[in-house]
Coordinates of C-alpha atoms in Angstrom, one line a residue:
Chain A
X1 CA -37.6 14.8 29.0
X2 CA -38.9 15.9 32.5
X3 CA -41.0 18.7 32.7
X4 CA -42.6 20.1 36.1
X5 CA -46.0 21.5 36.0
X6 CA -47.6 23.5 38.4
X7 CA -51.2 24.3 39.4
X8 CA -52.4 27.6 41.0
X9 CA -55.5 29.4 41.8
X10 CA -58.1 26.6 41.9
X11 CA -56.7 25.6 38.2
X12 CA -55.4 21.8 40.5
X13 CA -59.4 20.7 40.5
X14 CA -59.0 20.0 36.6
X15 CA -56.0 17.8 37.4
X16 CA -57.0 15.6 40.2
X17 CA -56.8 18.2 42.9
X18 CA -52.7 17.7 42.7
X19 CA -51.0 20.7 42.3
X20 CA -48.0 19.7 41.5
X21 CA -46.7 17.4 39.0
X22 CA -43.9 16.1 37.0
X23 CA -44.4 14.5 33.2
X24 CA -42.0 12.5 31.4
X25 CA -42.2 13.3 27.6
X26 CA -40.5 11.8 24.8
X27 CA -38.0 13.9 23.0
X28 CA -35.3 16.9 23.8
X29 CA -38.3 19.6 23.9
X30 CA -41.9 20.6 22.9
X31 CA -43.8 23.4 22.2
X32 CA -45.8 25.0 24.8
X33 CA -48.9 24.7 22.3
X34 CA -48.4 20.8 22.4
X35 CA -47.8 20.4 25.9
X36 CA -50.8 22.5 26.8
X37 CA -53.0 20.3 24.5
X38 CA -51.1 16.6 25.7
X39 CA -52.2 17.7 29.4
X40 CA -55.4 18.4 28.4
X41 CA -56.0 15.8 26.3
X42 CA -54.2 13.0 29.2
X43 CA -55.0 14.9 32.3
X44 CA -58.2 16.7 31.9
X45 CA -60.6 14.3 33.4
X46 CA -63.4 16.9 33.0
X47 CA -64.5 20.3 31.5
X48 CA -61.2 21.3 29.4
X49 CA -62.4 24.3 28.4
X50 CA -62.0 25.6 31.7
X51 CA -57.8 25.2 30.7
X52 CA -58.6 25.6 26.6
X53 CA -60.5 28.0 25.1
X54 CA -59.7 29.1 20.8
X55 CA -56.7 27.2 20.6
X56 CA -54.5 28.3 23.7
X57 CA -54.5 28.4 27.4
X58 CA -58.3 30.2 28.3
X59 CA -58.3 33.7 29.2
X60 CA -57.5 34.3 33.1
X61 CA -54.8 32.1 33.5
X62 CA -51.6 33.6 33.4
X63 CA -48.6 30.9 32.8
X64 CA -45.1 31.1 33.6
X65 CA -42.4 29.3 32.0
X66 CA -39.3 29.0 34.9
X67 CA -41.1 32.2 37.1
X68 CA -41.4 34.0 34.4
X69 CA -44.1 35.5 32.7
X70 CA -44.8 33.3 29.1
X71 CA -45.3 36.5 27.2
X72 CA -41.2 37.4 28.1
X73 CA -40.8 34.0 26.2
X74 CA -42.9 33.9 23.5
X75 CA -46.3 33.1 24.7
X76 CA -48.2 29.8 23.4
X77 CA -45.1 29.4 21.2
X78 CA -42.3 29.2 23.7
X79 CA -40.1 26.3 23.6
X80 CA -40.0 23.6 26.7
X81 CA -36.8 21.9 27.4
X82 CA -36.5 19.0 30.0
X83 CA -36.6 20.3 33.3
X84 CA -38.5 23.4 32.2
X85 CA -41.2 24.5 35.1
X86 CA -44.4 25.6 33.5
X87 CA -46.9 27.2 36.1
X88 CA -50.5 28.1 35.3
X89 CA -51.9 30.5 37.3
X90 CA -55.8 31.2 37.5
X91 CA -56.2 34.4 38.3
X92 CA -58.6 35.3 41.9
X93 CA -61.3 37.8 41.7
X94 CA -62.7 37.6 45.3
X95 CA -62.2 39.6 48.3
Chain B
X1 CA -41.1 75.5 73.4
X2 CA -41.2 71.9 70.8
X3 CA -39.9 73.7 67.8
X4 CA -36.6 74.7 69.8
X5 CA -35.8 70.4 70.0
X6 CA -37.4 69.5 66.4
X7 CA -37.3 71.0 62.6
X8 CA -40.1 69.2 61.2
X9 CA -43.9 69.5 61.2
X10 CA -44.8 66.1 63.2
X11 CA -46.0 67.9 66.6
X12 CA -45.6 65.6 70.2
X13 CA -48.3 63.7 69.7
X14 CA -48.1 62.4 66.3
X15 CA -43.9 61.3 67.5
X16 CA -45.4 59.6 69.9
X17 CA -48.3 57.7 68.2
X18 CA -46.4 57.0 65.2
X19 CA -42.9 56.5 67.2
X20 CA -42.2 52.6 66.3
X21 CA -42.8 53.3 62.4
X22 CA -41.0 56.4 62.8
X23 CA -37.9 54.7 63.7
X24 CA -38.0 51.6 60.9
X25 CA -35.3 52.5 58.1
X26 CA -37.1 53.7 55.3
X27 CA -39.7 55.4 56.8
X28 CA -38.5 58.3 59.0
X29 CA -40.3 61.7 59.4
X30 CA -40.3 62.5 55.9
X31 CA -42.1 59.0 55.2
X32 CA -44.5 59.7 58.1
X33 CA -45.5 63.3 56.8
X34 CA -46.0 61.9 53.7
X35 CA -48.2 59.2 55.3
X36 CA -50.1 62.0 57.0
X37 CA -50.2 63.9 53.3
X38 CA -51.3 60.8 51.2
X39 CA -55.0 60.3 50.6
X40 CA -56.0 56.4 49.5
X41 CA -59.1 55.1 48.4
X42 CA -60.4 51.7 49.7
X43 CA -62.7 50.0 47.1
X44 CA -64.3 47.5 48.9
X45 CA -65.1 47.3 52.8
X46 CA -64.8 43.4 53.1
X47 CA -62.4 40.7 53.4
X48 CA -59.8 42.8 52.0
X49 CA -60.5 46.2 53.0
X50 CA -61.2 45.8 56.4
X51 CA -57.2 44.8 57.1
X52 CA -56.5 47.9 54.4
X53 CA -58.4 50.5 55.7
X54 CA -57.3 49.7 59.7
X55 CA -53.8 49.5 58.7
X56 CA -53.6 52.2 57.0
X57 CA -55.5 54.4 59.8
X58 CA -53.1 53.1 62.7
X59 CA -50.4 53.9 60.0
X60 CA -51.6 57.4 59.8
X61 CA -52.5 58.0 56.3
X62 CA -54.1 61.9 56.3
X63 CA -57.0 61.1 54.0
X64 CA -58.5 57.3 53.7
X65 CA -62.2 56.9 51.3
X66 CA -63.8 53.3 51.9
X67 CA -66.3 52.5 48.8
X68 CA -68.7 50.1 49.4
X69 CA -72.5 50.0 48.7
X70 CA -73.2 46.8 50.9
X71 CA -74.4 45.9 54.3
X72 CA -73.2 44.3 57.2
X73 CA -74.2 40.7 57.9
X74 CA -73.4 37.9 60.4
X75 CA -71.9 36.0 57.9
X76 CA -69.4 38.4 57.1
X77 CA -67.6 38.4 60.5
X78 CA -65.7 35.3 60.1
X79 CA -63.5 37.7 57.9
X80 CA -64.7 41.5 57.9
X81 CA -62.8 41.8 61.2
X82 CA -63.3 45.6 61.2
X83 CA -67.3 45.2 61.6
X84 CA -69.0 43.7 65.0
X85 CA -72.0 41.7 65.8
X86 CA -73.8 45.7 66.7
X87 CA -73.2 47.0 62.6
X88 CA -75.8 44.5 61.7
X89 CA -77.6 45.3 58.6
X90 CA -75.6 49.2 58.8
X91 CA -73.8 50.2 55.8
X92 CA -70.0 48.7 55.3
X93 CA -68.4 51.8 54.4
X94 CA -69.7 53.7 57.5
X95 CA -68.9 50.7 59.9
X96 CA -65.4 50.2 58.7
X97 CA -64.5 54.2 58.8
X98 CA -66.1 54.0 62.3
X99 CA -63.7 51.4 63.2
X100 CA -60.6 53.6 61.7
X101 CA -61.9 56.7 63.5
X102 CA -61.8 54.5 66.8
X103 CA -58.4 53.4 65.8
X104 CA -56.9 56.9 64.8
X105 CA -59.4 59.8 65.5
X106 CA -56.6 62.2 64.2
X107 CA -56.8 61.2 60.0
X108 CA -60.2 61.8 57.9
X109 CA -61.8 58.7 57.2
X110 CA -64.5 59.2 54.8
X111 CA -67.4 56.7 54.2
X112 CA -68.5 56.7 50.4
X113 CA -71.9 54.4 50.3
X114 CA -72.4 54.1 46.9
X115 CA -72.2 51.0 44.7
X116 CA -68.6 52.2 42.9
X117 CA -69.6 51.7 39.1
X118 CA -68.7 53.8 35.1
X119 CA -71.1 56.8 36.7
X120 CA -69.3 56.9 40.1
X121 CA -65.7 55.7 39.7
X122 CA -63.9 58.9 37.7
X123 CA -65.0 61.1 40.0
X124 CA -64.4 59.4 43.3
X125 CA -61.1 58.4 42.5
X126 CA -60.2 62.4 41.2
X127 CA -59.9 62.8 45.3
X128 CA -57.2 60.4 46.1
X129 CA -53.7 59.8 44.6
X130 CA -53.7 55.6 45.2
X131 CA -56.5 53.5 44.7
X132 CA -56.6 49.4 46.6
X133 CA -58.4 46.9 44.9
X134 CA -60.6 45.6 47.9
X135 CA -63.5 44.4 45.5
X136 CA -64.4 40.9 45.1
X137 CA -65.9 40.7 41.1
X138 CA -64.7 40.7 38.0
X139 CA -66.7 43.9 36.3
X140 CA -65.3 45.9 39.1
X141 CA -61.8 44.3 39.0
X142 CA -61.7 46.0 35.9
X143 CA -63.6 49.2 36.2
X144 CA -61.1 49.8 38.7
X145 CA -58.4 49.0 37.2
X146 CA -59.4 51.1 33.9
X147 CA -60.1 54.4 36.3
X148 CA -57.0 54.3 38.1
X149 CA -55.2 54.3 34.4
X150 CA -57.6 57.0 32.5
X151 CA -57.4 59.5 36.1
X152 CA -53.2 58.0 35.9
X153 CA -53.6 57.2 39.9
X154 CA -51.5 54.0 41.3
X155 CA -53.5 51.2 41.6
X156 CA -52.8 48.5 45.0
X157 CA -54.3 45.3 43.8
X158 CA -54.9 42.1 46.1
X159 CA -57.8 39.2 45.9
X160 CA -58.3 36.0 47.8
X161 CA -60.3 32.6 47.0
X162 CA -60.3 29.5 49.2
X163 CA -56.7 29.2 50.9
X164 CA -55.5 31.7 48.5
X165 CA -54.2 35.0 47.8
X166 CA -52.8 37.1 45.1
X167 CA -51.1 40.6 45.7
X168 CA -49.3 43.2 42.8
X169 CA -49.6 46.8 41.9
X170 CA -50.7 48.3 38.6
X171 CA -49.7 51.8 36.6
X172 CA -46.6 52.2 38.7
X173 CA -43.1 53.8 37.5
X174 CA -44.3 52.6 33.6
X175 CA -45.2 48.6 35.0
X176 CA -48.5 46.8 33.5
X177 CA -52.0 47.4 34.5
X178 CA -54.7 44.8 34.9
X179 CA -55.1 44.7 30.8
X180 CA -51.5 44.3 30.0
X181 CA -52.2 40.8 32.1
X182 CA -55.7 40.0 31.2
X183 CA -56.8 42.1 27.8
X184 CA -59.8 39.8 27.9
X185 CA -62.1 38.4 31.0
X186 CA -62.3 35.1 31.6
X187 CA -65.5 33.2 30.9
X188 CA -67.8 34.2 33.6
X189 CA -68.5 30.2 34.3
X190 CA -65.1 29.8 35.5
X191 CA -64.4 32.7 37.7
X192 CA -65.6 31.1 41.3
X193 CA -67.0 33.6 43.9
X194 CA -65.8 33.4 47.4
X195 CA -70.0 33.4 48.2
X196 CA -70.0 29.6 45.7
X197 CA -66.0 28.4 46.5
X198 CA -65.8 29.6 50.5
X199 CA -62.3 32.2 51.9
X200 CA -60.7 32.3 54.9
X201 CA -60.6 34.7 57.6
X202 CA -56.6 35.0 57.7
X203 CA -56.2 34.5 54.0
X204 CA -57.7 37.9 53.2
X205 CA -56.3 38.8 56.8
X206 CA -52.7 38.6 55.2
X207 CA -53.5 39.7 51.4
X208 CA -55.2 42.6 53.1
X209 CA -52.4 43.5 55.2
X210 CA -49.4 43.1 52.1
X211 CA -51.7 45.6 49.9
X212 CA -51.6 47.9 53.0
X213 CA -47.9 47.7 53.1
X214 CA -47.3 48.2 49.5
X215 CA -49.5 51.3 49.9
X216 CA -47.4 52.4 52.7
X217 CA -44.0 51.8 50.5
X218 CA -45.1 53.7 47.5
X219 CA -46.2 56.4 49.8
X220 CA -42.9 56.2 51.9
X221 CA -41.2 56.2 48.4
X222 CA -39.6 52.7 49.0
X223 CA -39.9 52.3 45.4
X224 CA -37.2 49.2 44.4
X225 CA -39.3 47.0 46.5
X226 CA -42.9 48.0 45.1
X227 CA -44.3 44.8 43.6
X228 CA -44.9 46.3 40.3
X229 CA -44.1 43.9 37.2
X230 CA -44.6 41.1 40.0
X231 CA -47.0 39.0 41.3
X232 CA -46.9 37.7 44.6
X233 CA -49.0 34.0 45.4
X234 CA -49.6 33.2 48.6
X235 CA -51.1 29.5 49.4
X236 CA -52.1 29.4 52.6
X237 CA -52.9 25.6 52.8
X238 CA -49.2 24.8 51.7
X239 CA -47.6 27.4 53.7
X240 CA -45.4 29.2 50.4
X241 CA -45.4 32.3 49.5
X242 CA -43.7 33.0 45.9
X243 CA -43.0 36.1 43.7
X244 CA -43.4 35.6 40.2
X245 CA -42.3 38.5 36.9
X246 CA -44.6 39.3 35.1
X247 CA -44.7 41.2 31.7
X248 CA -44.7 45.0 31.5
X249 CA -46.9 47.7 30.7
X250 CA -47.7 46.4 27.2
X251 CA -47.2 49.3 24.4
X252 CA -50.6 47.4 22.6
X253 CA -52.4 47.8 25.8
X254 CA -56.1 49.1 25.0
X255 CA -56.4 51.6 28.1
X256 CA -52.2 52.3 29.5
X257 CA -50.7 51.6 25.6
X258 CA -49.0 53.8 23.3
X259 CA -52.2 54.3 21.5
X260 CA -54.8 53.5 23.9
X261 CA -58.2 52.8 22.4
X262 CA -60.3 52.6 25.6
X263 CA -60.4 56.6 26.4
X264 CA -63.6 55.9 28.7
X265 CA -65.0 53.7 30.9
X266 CA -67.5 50.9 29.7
X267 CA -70.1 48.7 30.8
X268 CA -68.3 46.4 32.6
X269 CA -71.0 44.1 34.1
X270 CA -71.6 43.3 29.9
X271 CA -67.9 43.7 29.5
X272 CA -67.4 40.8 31.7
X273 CA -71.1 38.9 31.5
X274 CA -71.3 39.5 35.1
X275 CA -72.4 42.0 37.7
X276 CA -70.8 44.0 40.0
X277 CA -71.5 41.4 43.0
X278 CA -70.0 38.5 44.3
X279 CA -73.7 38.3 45.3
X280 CA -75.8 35.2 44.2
X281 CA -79.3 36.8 42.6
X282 CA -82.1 34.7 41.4
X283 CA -81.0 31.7 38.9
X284 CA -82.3 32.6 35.4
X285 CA -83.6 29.5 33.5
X286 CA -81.6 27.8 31.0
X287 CA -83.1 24.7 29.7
X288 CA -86.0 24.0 28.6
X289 CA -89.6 24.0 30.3
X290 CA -90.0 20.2 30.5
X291 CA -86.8 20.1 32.9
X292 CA -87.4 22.7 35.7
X293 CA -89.7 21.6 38.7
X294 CA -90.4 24.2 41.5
X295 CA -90.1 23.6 44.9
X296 CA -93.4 23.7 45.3
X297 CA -93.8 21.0 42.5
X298 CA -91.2 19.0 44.3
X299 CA -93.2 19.1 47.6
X300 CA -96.1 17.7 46.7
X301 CA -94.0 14.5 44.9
X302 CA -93.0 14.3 49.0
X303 CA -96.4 14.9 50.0
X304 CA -97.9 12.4 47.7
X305 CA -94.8 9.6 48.1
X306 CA -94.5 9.6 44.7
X307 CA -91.4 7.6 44.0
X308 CA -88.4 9.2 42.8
X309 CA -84.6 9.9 42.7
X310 CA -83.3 13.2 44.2
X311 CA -80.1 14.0 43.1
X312 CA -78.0 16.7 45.3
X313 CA -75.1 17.9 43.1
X314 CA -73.1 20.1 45.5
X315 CA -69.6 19.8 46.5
X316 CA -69.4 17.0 49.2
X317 CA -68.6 19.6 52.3
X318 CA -71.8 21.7 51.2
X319 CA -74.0 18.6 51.4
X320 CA -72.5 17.8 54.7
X321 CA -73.7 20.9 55.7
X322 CA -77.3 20.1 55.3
X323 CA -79.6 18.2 52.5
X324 CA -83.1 17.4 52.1
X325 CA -83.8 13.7 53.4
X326 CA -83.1 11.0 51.0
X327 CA -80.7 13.0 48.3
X328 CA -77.7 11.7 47.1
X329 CA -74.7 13.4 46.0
X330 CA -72.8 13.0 43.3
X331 CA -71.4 16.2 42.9
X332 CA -71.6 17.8 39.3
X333 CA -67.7 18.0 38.7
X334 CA -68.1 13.8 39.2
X335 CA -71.6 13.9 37.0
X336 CA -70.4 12.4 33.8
X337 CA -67.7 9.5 35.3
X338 CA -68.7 6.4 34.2
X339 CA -69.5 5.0 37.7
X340 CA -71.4 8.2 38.6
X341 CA -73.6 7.0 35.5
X342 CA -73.9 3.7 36.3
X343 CA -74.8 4.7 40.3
X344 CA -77.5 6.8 39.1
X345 CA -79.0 4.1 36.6
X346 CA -79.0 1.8 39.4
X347 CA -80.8 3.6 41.7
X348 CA -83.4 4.9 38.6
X349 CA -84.4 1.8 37.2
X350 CA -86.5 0.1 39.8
X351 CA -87.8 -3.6 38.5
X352 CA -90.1 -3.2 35.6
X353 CA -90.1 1.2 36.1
X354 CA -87.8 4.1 35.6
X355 CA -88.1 6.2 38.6
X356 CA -87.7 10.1 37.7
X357 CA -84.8 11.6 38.4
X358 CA -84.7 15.4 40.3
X359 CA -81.5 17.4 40.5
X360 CA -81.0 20.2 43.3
X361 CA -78.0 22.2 44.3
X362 CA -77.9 25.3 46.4
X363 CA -79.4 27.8 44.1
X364 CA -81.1 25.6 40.7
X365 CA -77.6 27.0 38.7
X366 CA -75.1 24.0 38.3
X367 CA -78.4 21.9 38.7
X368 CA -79.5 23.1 35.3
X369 CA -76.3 22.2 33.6
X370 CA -76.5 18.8 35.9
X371 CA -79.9 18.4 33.9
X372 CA -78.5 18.7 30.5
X373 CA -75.1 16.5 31.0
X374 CA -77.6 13.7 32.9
X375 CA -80.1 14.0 30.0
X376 CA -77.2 13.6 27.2
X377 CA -75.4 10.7 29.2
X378 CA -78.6 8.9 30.1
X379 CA -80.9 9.0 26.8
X380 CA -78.6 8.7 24.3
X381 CA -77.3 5.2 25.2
X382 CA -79.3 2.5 22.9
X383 CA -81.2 0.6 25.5
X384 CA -82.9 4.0 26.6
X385 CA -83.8 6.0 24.4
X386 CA -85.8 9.4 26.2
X387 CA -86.8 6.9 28.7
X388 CA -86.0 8.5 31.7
X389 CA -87.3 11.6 33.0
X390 CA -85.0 14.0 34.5
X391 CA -85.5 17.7 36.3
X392 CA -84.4 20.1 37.9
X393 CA -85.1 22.1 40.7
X394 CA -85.9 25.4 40.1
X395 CA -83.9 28.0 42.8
X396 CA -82.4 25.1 44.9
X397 CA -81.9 24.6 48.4
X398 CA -82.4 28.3 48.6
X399 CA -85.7 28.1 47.4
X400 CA -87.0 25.5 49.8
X401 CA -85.4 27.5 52.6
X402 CA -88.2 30.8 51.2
X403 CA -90.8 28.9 49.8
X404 CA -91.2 25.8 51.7
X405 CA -89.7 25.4 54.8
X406 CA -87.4 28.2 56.0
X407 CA -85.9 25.7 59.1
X408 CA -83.5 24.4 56.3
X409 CA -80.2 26.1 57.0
X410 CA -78.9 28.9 54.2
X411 CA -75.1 29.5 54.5

């Protein structure tokens, strides 16, 4: 399976400054949970607990699954099919 | 003789100055009277508010309060477009309401020049019927967003970092507030200020200027379109503007729930483990004695010729900027890569001695974590054990611009 990731909000610097990117998984689907921890665990070159903080994605990033807020689609425990576009947003503060 | 060719309260020379916007669908005179009705308060007179503010004076709105406790500096022109080179060192609010009188000397513009915080917000906010988001912190993202829900005012929320922006309205028509999104801060070592990760002028130029229109639609009642339960991203370096959903209010939402717990405000500066600033204050120390140097300390090592590494940690376009003579970077993101490592060895062990290592940064804050991951990837291999000796400098660049030599260029 293919699934698009995307980078927002300064969140890119923990995965060589790319902001886009596309992984090829094995199997139909994956939890969001496992995903979260595979990129982490392959992609994180350094400080993951700016992404991973108590077991799910750290406070101040929002993440969409397909545009759409995670919460509408169960949160950390949403389902991701091949093709599936996950986005994690880290929230700006400045001004 | 007027009243005989018109049946509404907008007299010649408000048609006139507010003509072009009078005539866009969806506003017409019963938007622009309710512009001239509305009263919005600006929290924040910088990057943000001074597009905000402006455009919402030239747009006519009756009754505009700017909050802001801070001051004027050179350094803020490169964005703060509604300040000049002559409001140096005078108070933001004032300068920016000056700025809106100038533009529209017909609304009340009213300077507020206190730091916005629990003791101040409630009762400021009680005089207006929207609220913007023009701060640039996390306590006061939050303060603000709690007021607006407890005093049940609309709240127009926009904030900028780097090349990018971020723009959505809170506690509108039963949509989320700032909670429903983010019930918990973020750790406060990974929220970056724009004063440590650097904004541009037209990105807060064009967040500004959306949160001013979305103030202008919920006052013209242009609800549909109100970017409520949305989040608009802007990235300014690729050019793309996208809309995302986002949840709703959430019914388990401590302050806009069913059964809201949070009935008053808090300390938000502990609420958040950071202050109401995007202000850099002096770098408390976090390690232990034997690995902080002063400035001073470090000067004499120069004076003397006393061999040594000096390790500058900063991002690569900061050091371009300036360092002290001899440093090398290896920024602290890179630190703990094996070839950093093995750079850093290199240069340390010097035939049959191990020069000391110093470690400086802008302000002596990522240097003291630089000190710690350096000490743990150095001393614990086998062939060196506490062998070398590694420190860092105590209030950075910074400090050798005040203590030592104040030619070295702050930005």
């Amino acid at each position: 399976m293919i699934v698009n990731i995307e980078l927002s909000g300064g969140l890119e610097i923990l995965f060589s400054n790319k902001k886009n990117h596309q992984f090829e998984l094995s199997g139909d689907s994956i939890p969001l949970k496992q995903l979260v921890y595979w990129m982490r665990d392959n992609h994180v070159k350094e400080r993951p607990e700016l992404f991973v903080e108590n077991g799910t994605v750290r406070p101040g990033i929002l993440v969409l699954i397909n545009d759409t807020d995670w919460e509408l689609e169960g949160g950390i425990d949403a389902i991701i099919e091949d093709g599936d576009t996950v986005s994690f947003i880290s929230t700006l503060h400045g001004g | 003789m007027s009243d005989l060719y018109k049946l509404h309260g907008l007299n010649n020379s408000q048609v006139g100055r507010y003509g072009r916007q009078l005539i866009t669908p969806g506003v017409g005179v019963a938007g622009q009277e309710a512009l001239l009705a509305a009263k919005v308060l600006v929290v924040g007179a910088g990057g943000l508010g001074c597009p905000i503010a402006m455009y919402l004076a030239g747009a006519g709105v009756g009754t505009i309060g700017i909050v802001d406790y801070d001051t004027v500096e050179v350094g803020n022109l490169h964005r703060q477009i509604g300040h000049n080179e002559l409001k140096e060192g005078h108070a933001k609010a004032v300068s920016l309401a000056t700025a809106c009188q100038q533009l529209n000397s017909s609304i009340s513009v009213i300077p507020h020049t206190v730091t916005f915080t629990s003791d101040t917000a409630l009762d400021l906010i009680a005089r207006y019927d929207i609220v913007v988001d023009a701060s640039d912190n996390v306590a006061t993202r939050y303060l603000i967003n709690d007021a607006s829900v407890l005093a049940n005012k609309i709240l127009v929320s926009g904030s900028a970092l780097k090349w990018d922006g971020q723009v959505t309205v809170y506690h509108y028509n039963n949509g989320p507030c700032y909670r429903c999104l983010f019930p918990v801060p973020p750790p406060a070592e990974t929220v970056t200020r724009c004063s440590d990760g650097g904004v541009l002028g037209p990105i807060v130029g064009v967040i500004g200027s959306l949160q001013a229109l979305e103030v202008i639609k919920i006052i013209t009642n242009n609800s549909d379109g109100v970017l409520s339960g949305r989040l608009m991203l802007y990235d300014g370096l690729a050019g793309t503007f996208k809309t995302v959903k986002i949840r709703s209010r959430q019914p388990g939402c401590v302050v806009c729930g069913d059964n809201p717990t949070l009935t008053e405000l808090i300390d938000y500066p502990q609420f958040c483990s950071s202050p109401y600033s995007d202000k850099s204050s002096k770098v408390d120390d976090r390690i232990e004695d034997e690995l902080i140097m002063t400035c001073k300390q470090y000067k004499s090592i120069l004076d003397t010729n006393k061999k040594h590494i000096l390790l500058d940690v900063r991002p690569k376009n900061q050091f371009e900027i300036c360092s002290l003579p001899n440093s090398t970077n290896i920024p602290i993101d890179e630190l703990s890569r094996e070839s950093s490592i093995k750079t850093i060895e290199e240069l340390a062990i010097n035939e049959n001695e191990i020069l000391p290592i110093y470690i400086v940064c802008r302000r002596g804050n990522k240097s003291q974590d630089a000190a710690t991951i350096l000490g743990n990837k150095l001393n614990s291999t086998e062939k060196s054990t506490n062998s070398f000796i590694i420190k860092h400098i105590r209030d950075g660049l910074t400090g050798w611009n005040e203590e030592i030599d104040p030619t070295f260029p702050l930005y």
